[in-house]
Amino acid sequence: MTDSMLTRGRTTLRSITPLVVALVAACDPGTNMPTDEPAPRDASWAVYGGDAGGSRYSPLDLINRENVRELEVAWMAQTGDWSHTEGGTEMSGPCQQCHTGDYKYETTPILARERLYVGTPFNRAVALDAATGELLWRHDPIVDSEISRNEGMISRGVSYWEAEEGAGEPCSARVFLPTVDARLIALDADTGELCRDFGEAGTVHLDVDVGEVVEGMYGVTSPPAIVGDAVIVGSSIGDRHVVNLEHGTVRAYDARSGALLWSWDPIPRAPEDPGWETWTAEAASRTGGGNAWAPLSADLERDMVFVPTGAVSSDFYGGERPGANLFSSSVVALQASSGALLWHFQTVHHDIWDYDVAAQPTLTTVPLDGERRPAVVVGTKTGLIFVLDRETGEPLFPVEERPVPASTIPGEVAWPTQPFPVVPRPLHPHEISPEDAWGLTPEDREACRAQMAGLRNEGVYTPPSTEGTLMYPGFGGGINWGGVAVDPASHVLVVNVMRLPMWVSLTPRSDAEQGQRPMDTPYRMNRAALISPSGTPCNKPPWGTLAAVDLESAQVLWEVPFGTIGRLAEAEGSSEWGSLNLGGPIITAGGLVFIGAAMDEAIRAYDIETGEELWKADLPAGGNATPMTYEIGGKQYVAIVAGGHSRLGTELGDHVVAFALP
């Protein structure tokens, strides 16, 4: 599950109330600390996360604290998803259903050959001149937009590969386009034409050898990882109601031919497979999911790929899958050339909360005991930051197994403990009570208090129940797919956090109940956000924060409310309330943090040392994506897609906006 946490069935925050449409010891980290962390080979931002390790860091400093207030729009382009008649290219038109309920523009553009390559929610690939925004080519794979899909129409981007030999030949540089209908498409980076030597005339079909596939429930939403000549791809699966569904297999394909190189299933299927002892034979044979729907990251020198896995099916009832359930809700390191398991770290045992690893693992180095330790950092939906040794998976900062509440559901055996880092402290509160209920009016507060009082509520990891369980953090986070950004020089991590309480309940199902496929669990799941009658979250603000963590001391340096909610802007104190948010931050050597993500259709720049907001610019639609930055012709640009997010309620569109100094 990704950001569909804002829905109950296919109901969006937009439909709950009209107001929710607009809603839904300090040390100086410095910037000159010596580091052995290699800088990116160039400033091109050729990978989704800025580099293969997902640091979301740029060494560019032409835009900095002193001049960032002068930033202005350099160019603006439209990809065609919303304005599909523009550009003179005939394309499949967007459907009205998708425009109103299932359109999520989460893409980060990538840059190579002085071009921006952009994926769109309708899974088109677009090439733009990075200096002017001029459309160079556009490829439309024609995804059937009338089919109801697990995550709607969505894309987080495309990937770029270039051959070491044969430069200038057709398809010597390729753009890999993943689709929500389970295709991996190879395009010539120069022309946008299909590379017909890849797979079947340019396409590898991914909906094979992954169990029974239900139409619309299996696809790919994040760009693949590129390691050498291997294209490594995960999947997105509808894992909410049933046990027997698609497998969350991670696969690597040859970038030239599309031949399968290796595959790895996060669920051990045989006694000789690692992790088998955490399953029963019956559960391992029929359980699906555990898929990596978020972006993967890679250590190119160590031949390693890092996989963030999700919960296994079904999300909220685990009675059909007793045990810890490796390798679900884990960070897993595989050998990139073979798919061999190297190590794993499970962030949630026997996940029955949909607390999957939603963020791309981020590679960096951490100063520890006089050494620079290669590390993997992962932020979680519970607001916890795990810092692991990159080569072994062992925690670099202490992690404790702490007791958590037991389940009251017959047949369910919740795992008795869960892992908690001792440091850094949680970036999201882990407890909330009815006395904490908040609202714009006394009636709002009383309604929220009554909702909370009727729910089982014993803090984080309270299991789902028949009476309903209060989840705080909610199953949407915390930290979601936007992930963290890390400055390799100062070792400062920056991350945005969402605070929205939710509830989940389990209802015994009748034999007659049928969904898109037959249910095979004893319970039906219901869930939603805890919202007041006037449409605001039931918890006290801030509802969104931006925080910085020193990875040397493991201490939080600063934490500030992040974003605003448009229709609440006139309310007294609303500037400190923050906003629900989806998207992530980037860091530059100019001492800046850039981020969109909030519900106010804006992009901002913050001072990384203090958290002070230095600059803000309005966008033509919601900037619910992670920005990027690059340099062309001696000019630095900051670019972000502005297409909105229908389930968050932001303005929809299909823009790419680039900012630069005058």
PDB file of C-alpha atoms in Angstrom, residues 289-471:
ATOM      1  CA  GLY A 289       2.778  -9.540  -1.505  1.00  0.00           C
ATOM      2  CA  GLY A 290       5.888  -8.479   0.355  1.00  0.00           C
ATOM      3  CA  ASN A 291       6.522  -6.513  -2.827  1.00  0.00           C
ATOM      4  CA  ALA A 292       8.924  -3.617  -3.342  1.00  0.00           C
ATOM      5  CA  TRP A 293       6.684  -0.834  -4.625  1.00  0.00           C
ATOM      6  CA  ALA A 294       8.996   1.994  -3.521  1.00  0.00           C
ATOM      7  CA  PRO A 295      12.240   2.753  -5.411  1.00  0.00           C
ATOM      8  CA  LEU A 296      15.235   0.476  -4.918  1.00  0.00           C
ATOM      9  CA  SER A 297      18.748   1.812  -4.335  1.00  0.00           C
ATOM     10  CA  ALA A 298      22.175   0.428  -5.240  1.00  0.00           C
ATOM     11  CA  ASP A 299      25.842   0.439  -4.266  1.00  0.00           C
ATOM     12  CA  LEU A 300      27.490   0.157  -7.673  1.00  0.00           C
ATOM     13  CA  GLU A 301      30.996  -0.514  -6.330  1.00  0.00           C
ATOM     14  CA  ARG A 302      29.878  -3.244  -3.923  1.00  0.00           C
ATOM     15  CA  ASP A 303      27.510  -4.904  -6.423  1.00  0.00           C
ATOM     16  CA  MET A 304      24.596  -4.497  -4.013  1.00  0.00           C
ATOM     17  CA  VAL A 305      20.950  -3.567  -4.433  1.00  0.00           C
ATOM     18  CA  PHE A 306      18.780  -2.570  -1.470  1.00  0.00           C
ATOM     19  CA  VAL A 307      15.133  -3.588  -1.550  1.00  0.00           C
ATOM     20  CA  PRO A 308      12.403  -1.962   0.601  1.00  0.00           C
ATOM     21  CA  THR A 309       9.681  -4.568   1.026  1.00  0.00           C
ATOM     22  CA  GLY A 310       6.029  -4.207   1.910  1.00  0.00           C
ATOM     23  CA  ALA A 311       3.616  -6.091   4.117  1.00  0.00           C
ATOM     24  CA  VAL A 312       2.476  -9.526   3.005  1.00  0.00           C
ATOM     25  CA  SER A 313      -1.176 -10.326   2.373  1.00  0.00           C
ATOM     26  CA  SER A 314      -3.493  -9.649   3.832  1.00  0.00           C
ATOM     27  CA  ASP A 315      -2.361  -6.367   5.318  1.00  0.00           C
ATOM     28  CA  PHE A 316      -4.339  -6.202   8.558  1.00  0.00           C
ATOM     29  CA  TYR A 317      -5.127  -9.822   9.395  1.00  0.00           C
ATOM     30  CA  GLY A 318      -2.212 -12.224   9.778  1.00  0.00           C
ATOM     31  CA  GLY A 319      -3.946 -15.277  11.193  1.00  0.00           C
ATOM     32  CA  GLU A 320      -3.392 -17.085   7.887  1.00  0.00           C
ATOM     33  CA  ARG A 321       0.360 -16.362   8.053  1.00  0.00           C
ATOM     34  CA  PRO A 322       1.644 -16.941  11.620  1.00  0.00           C
ATOM     35  CA  GLY A 323       5.249 -16.063  12.433  1.00  0.00           C
ATOM     36  CA  ALA A 324       7.548 -13.091  11.880  1.00  0.00           C
ATOM     37  CA  ASN A 325       7.059 -13.357   8.076  1.00  0.00           C
ATOM     38  CA  LEU A 326      10.510 -12.656   6.670  1.00  0.00           C
ATOM     39  CA  PHE A 327      11.283 -10.879   4.397  1.00  0.00           C
ATOM     40  CA  SER A 328       8.247  -8.623   4.529  1.00  0.00           C
ATOM     41  CA  SER A 329       8.427  -5.038   5.857  1.00  0.00           C
ATOM     42  CA  SER A 330      12.202  -5.215   5.697  1.00  0.00           C
ATOM     43  CA  VAL A 331      15.271  -3.692   4.120  1.00  0.00           C
ATOM     44  CA  VAL A 332      16.925  -6.483   2.130  1.00  0.00           C
ATOM     45  CA  ALA A 333      20.385  -6.386   0.521  1.00  0.00           C
ATOM     46  CA  LEU A 334      20.860  -8.544  -2.586  1.00  0.00           C
ATOM     47  CA  GLN A 335      23.879  -9.111  -4.778  1.00  0.00           C
ATOM     48  CA  ALA A 336      23.004  -7.058  -7.847  1.00  0.00           C
ATOM     49  CA  SER A 337      24.673  -9.430 -10.309  1.00  0.00           C
ATOM     50  CA  SER A 338      23.003 -12.610  -9.044  1.00  0.00           C
ATOM     51  CA  GLY A 339      20.071 -11.756  -6.760  1.00  0.00           C
ATOM     52  CA  ALA A 340      21.686 -13.695  -3.909  1.00  0.00           C
ATOM     53  CA  LEU A 341      20.524 -12.684  -0.431  1.00  0.00           C
ATOM     54  CA  LEU A 342      23.270 -10.854   1.483  1.00  0.00           C
ATOM     55  CA  TRP A 343      21.452  -9.591   4.591  1.00  0.00           C
ATOM     56  CA  HIS A 344      18.132  -8.315   5.842  1.00  0.00           C
ATOM     57  CA  PHE A 345      16.718  -6.146   8.594  1.00  0.00           C
ATOM     58  CA  GLN A 346      13.031  -6.407   9.448  1.00  0.00           C
ATOM     59  CA  THR A 347      11.531  -3.103  10.584  1.00  0.00           C
ATOM     60  CA  VAL A 348       8.151  -4.658  11.556  1.00  0.00           C
ATOM     61  CA  HIS A 349       7.640  -8.285  12.594  1.00  0.00           C
ATOM     62  CA  HIS A 350       4.428  -9.957  11.399  1.00  0.00           C
ATOM     63  CA  ASP A 351       3.156  -6.690   9.988  1.00  0.00           C
ATOM     64  CA  ILE A 352      -0.604  -6.293  10.545  1.00  0.00           C
ATOM     65  CA  TRP A 353      -0.638  -2.483  10.262  1.00  0.00           C
ATOM     66  CA  ASP A 354       0.498  -1.933   6.651  1.00  0.00           C
ATOM     67  CA  TYR A 355       3.650  -0.327   8.062  1.00  0.00           C
ATOM     68  CA  ASP A 356       5.641  -1.425   5.026  1.00  0.00           C
ATOM     69  CA  VAL A 357       8.994   0.129   4.101  1.00  0.00           C
ATOM     70  CA  ALA A 358       7.635   2.863   1.864  1.00  0.00           C
ATOM     71  CA  ALA A 359      10.817   4.909   1.429  1.00  0.00           C
ATOM     72  CA  GLN A 360      13.812   4.215  -0.794  1.00  0.00           C
ATOM     73  CA  PRO A 361      16.786   3.093   1.360  1.00  0.00           C
ATOM     74  CA  THR A 362      19.374   5.888   1.360  1.00  0.00           C
ATOM     75  CA  LEU A 363      23.111   5.168   1.197  1.00  0.00           C
ATOM     76  CA  THR A 364      25.585   7.423   2.985  1.00  0.00           C
ATOM     77  CA  THR A 365      28.486   7.276   5.448  1.00  0.00           C
ATOM     78  CA  VAL A 366      28.160   7.822   9.194  1.00  0.00           C
ATOM     79  CA  PRO A 367      31.035   8.943  11.471  1.00  0.00           C
ATOM     80  CA  LEU A 368      31.160   6.393  14.297  1.00  0.00           C
ATOM     81  CA  ASP A 369      33.966   5.665  16.791  1.00  0.00           C
ATOM     82  CA  GLY A 370      36.474   7.539  14.684  1.00  0.00           C
ATOM     83  CA  GLU A 371      35.545   5.692  11.479  1.00  0.00           C
ATOM     84  CA  ARG A 372      33.450   6.512   8.445  1.00  0.00           C
ATOM     85  CA  ARG A 373      30.990   3.626   8.277  1.00  0.00           C
ATOM     86  CA  PRO A 374      29.130   2.902   5.032  1.00  0.00           C
ATOM     87  CA  ALA A 375      25.481   2.976   5.995  1.00  0.00           C
ATOM     88  CA  VAL A 376      21.917   2.431   4.832  1.00  0.00           C
ATOM     89  CA  VAL A 377      19.357   4.818   6.284  1.00  0.00           C
ATOM     90  CA  VAL A 378      15.639   4.145   6.089  1.00  0.00           C
ATOM     91  CA  GLY A 379      12.744   6.215   7.368  1.00  0.00           C
ATOM     92  CA  THR A 380       9.548   4.373   8.247  1.00  0.00           C
ATOM     93  CA  LYS A 381       5.833   5.063   8.437  1.00  0.00           C
ATOM     94  CA  THR A 382       6.134   4.982  12.235  1.00  0.00           C
ATOM     95  CA  GLY A 383       8.502   7.975  12.094  1.00  0.00           C
ATOM     96  CA  LEU A 384      11.490   5.838  13.125  1.00  0.00           C
ATOM     97  CA  ILE A 385      14.920   6.202  11.506  1.00  0.00           C
ATOM     98  CA  PHE A 386      16.975   3.008  11.254  1.00  0.00           C
ATOM     99  CA  VAL A 387      20.692   3.421  10.494  1.00  0.00           C
ATOM    100  CA  LEU A 388      22.270   0.139   9.382  1.00  0.00           C
ATOM    101  CA  ASP A 389      25.753  -1.031   8.403  1.00  0.00           C
ATOM    102  CA  ARG A 390      25.702  -1.202   4.616  1.00  0.00           C
ATOM    103  CA  GLU A 391      27.770  -4.374   4.409  1.00  0.00           C
ATOM    104  CA  THR A 392      26.145  -6.406   7.205  1.00  0.00           C
ATOM    105  CA  GLY A 393      22.746  -4.904   7.995  1.00  0.00           C
ATOM    106  CA  GLU A 394      23.626  -4.577  11.679  1.00  0.00           C
ATOM    107  CA  PRO A 395      22.293  -1.412  13.371  1.00  0.00           C
ATOM    108  CA  LEU A 396      24.920   1.296  13.773  1.00  0.00           C
ATOM    109  CA  PHE A 397      22.843   2.881  16.528  1.00  0.00           C
ATOM    110  CA  PRO A 398      21.270   0.643  19.198  1.00  0.00           C
ATOM    111  CA  VAL A 399      17.900  -0.960  18.440  1.00  0.00           C
ATOM    112  CA  GLU A 400      15.730  -2.451  21.181  1.00  0.00           C
ATOM    113  CA  GLU A 401      13.010  -5.084  20.912  1.00  0.00           C
ATOM    114  CA  ARG A 402      10.183  -3.680  23.057  1.00  0.00           C
ATOM    115  CA  PRO A 403       6.931  -5.376  24.106  1.00  0.00           C
ATOM    116  CA  VAL A 404       3.815  -4.312  22.196  1.00  0.00           C
ATOM    117  CA  PRO A 405       0.090  -5.098  22.730  1.00  0.00           C
ATOM    118  CA  ALA A 406      -1.367  -8.507  21.953  1.00  0.00           C
ATOM    119  CA  SER A 407      -4.191  -9.160  19.493  1.00  0.00           C
ATOM    120  CA  THR A 408      -7.759  -9.873  20.619  1.00  0.00           C
ATOM    121  CA  ILE A 409      -8.779 -11.354  17.251  1.00  0.00           C
ATOM    122  CA  PRO A 410      -9.355 -15.147  17.320  1.00  0.00           C
ATOM    123  CA  GLY A 411      -6.667 -16.850  15.228  1.00  0.00           C
ATOM    124  CA  GLU A 412      -4.360 -13.832  15.195  1.00  0.00           C
ATOM    125  CA  VAL A 413      -1.029 -14.017  17.060  1.00  0.00           C
ATOM    126  CA  ALA A 414       0.644 -10.610  16.966  1.00  0.00           C
ATOM    127  CA  TRP A 415       4.408 -10.636  17.371  1.00  0.00           C
ATOM    128  CA  PRO A 416       5.155  -9.825  21.041  1.00  0.00           C
ATOM    129  CA  THR A 417       7.907  -7.266  20.376  1.00  0.00           C
ATOM    130  CA  GLN A 418       8.874  -4.722  17.744  1.00  0.00           C
ATOM    131  CA  PRO A 419      12.228  -3.019  16.994  1.00  0.00           C
ATOM    132  CA  PHE A 420      12.731   0.565  18.199  1.00  0.00           C
ATOM    133  CA  PRO A 421      15.906   2.590  17.575  1.00  0.00           C
ATOM    134  CA  VAL A 422      17.194   4.084  20.830  1.00  0.00           C
ATOM    135  CA  VAL A 423      18.346   7.063  18.743  1.00  0.00           C
ATOM    136  CA  PRO A 424      17.337   9.106  16.852  1.00  0.00           C
ATOM    137  CA  ARG A 425      14.081   9.747  18.683  1.00  0.00           C
ATOM    138  CA  PRO A 426      10.854   9.088  16.776  1.00  0.00           C
ATOM    139  CA  LEU A 427       9.908  11.902  14.402  1.00  0.00           C
ATOM    140  CA  HIS A 428       6.220  11.099  14.872  1.00  0.00           C
ATOM    141  CA  PRO A 429       4.380  10.795  18.224  1.00  0.00           C
ATOM    142  CA  HIS A 430       3.528   7.200  19.156  1.00  0.00           C
ATOM    143  CA  GLU A 431       0.600   7.913  21.469  1.00  0.00           C
ATOM    144  CA  ILE A 432      -2.602   9.917  21.319  1.00  0.00           C
ATOM    145  CA  SER A 433      -5.618   9.969  23.633  1.00  0.00           C
ATOM    146  CA  PRO A 434      -9.194  11.258  23.378  1.00  0.00           C
ATOM    147  CA  GLU A 435      -8.081  14.196  25.536  1.00  0.00           C
ATOM    148  CA  ASP A 436      -5.761  15.180  22.677  1.00  0.00           C
ATOM    149  CA  ALA A 437      -8.674  15.575  20.255  1.00  0.00           C
ATOM    150  CA  TRP A 438      -8.549  18.808  18.232  1.00  0.00           C
ATOM    151  CA  GLY A 439     -10.981  20.748  16.114  1.00  0.00           C
ATOM    152  CA  LEU A 440     -11.769  24.176  14.751  1.00  0.00           C
ATOM    153  CA  THR A 441     -14.881  24.321  16.931  1.00  0.00           C
ATOM    154  CA  PRO A 442     -16.024  22.758  20.219  1.00  0.00           C
ATOM    155  CA  GLU A 443     -18.336  20.535  18.167  1.00  0.00           C
ATOM    156  CA  ASP A 444     -15.362  19.319  16.125  1.00  0.00           C
ATOM    157  CA  ARG A 445     -13.381  18.525  19.231  1.00  0.00           C
ATOM    158  CA  GLU A 446     -16.229  16.647  20.844  1.00  0.00           C
ATOM    159  CA  ALA A 447     -16.883  14.628  17.691  1.00  0.00           C
ATOM    160  CA  CYS A 448     -13.199  13.705  17.414  1.00  0.00           C
ATOM    161  CA  ARG A 449     -13.042  12.859  21.107  1.00  0.00           C
ATOM    162  CA  ALA A 450     -16.033  10.545  20.740  1.00  0.00           C
ATOM    163  CA  GLN A 451     -14.500   8.811  17.723  1.00  0.00           C
ATOM    164  CA  MET A 452     -11.231   8.215  19.560  1.00  0.00           C
ATOM    165  CA  ALA A 453     -12.896   7.042  22.765  1.00  0.00           C
ATOM    166  CA  GLY A 454     -14.646   4.210  20.973  1.00  0.00           C
ATOM    167  CA  LEU A 455     -11.462   2.718  19.547  1.00  0.00           C
ATOM    168  CA  ARG A 456      -8.906   0.320  20.994  1.00  0.00           C
ATOM    169  CA  ASN A 457      -5.878   2.508  21.692  1.00  0.00           C
ATOM    170  CA  GLU A 458      -2.759   1.251  23.457  1.00  0.00           C
ATOM    171  CA  GLY A 459      -0.149   3.222  21.531  1.00  0.00           C
ATOM    172  CA  VAL A 460       1.809   2.319  18.433  1.00  0.00           C
ATOM    173  CA  TYR A 461       1.435  -1.300  17.279  1.00  0.00           C
ATOM    174  CA  THR A 462      -2.012  -1.735  18.840  1.00  0.00           C
ATOM    175  CA  PRO A 463      -3.362  -4.613  16.697  1.00  0.00           C
ATOM    176  CA  PRO A 464      -6.486  -4.267  14.549  1.00  0.00           C
ATOM    177  CA  SER A 465      -9.687  -5.231  16.352  1.00  0.00           C
ATOM    178  CA  THR A 466     -13.383  -5.802  15.784  1.00  0.00           C
ATOM    179  CA  GLU A 467     -14.322  -2.678  17.767  1.00  0.00           C
ATOM    180  CA  GLY A 468     -11.869  -0.629  15.730  1.00  0.00           C
ATOM    181  CA  THR A 469      -8.268   0.352  16.495  1.00  0.00           C
ATOM    182  CA  LEU A 470      -6.817   3.842  16.541  1.00  0.00           C
ATOM    183  CA  MET A 471      -3.603   3.984  14.519  1.00  0.00           C
TER     184      MET A 471
END
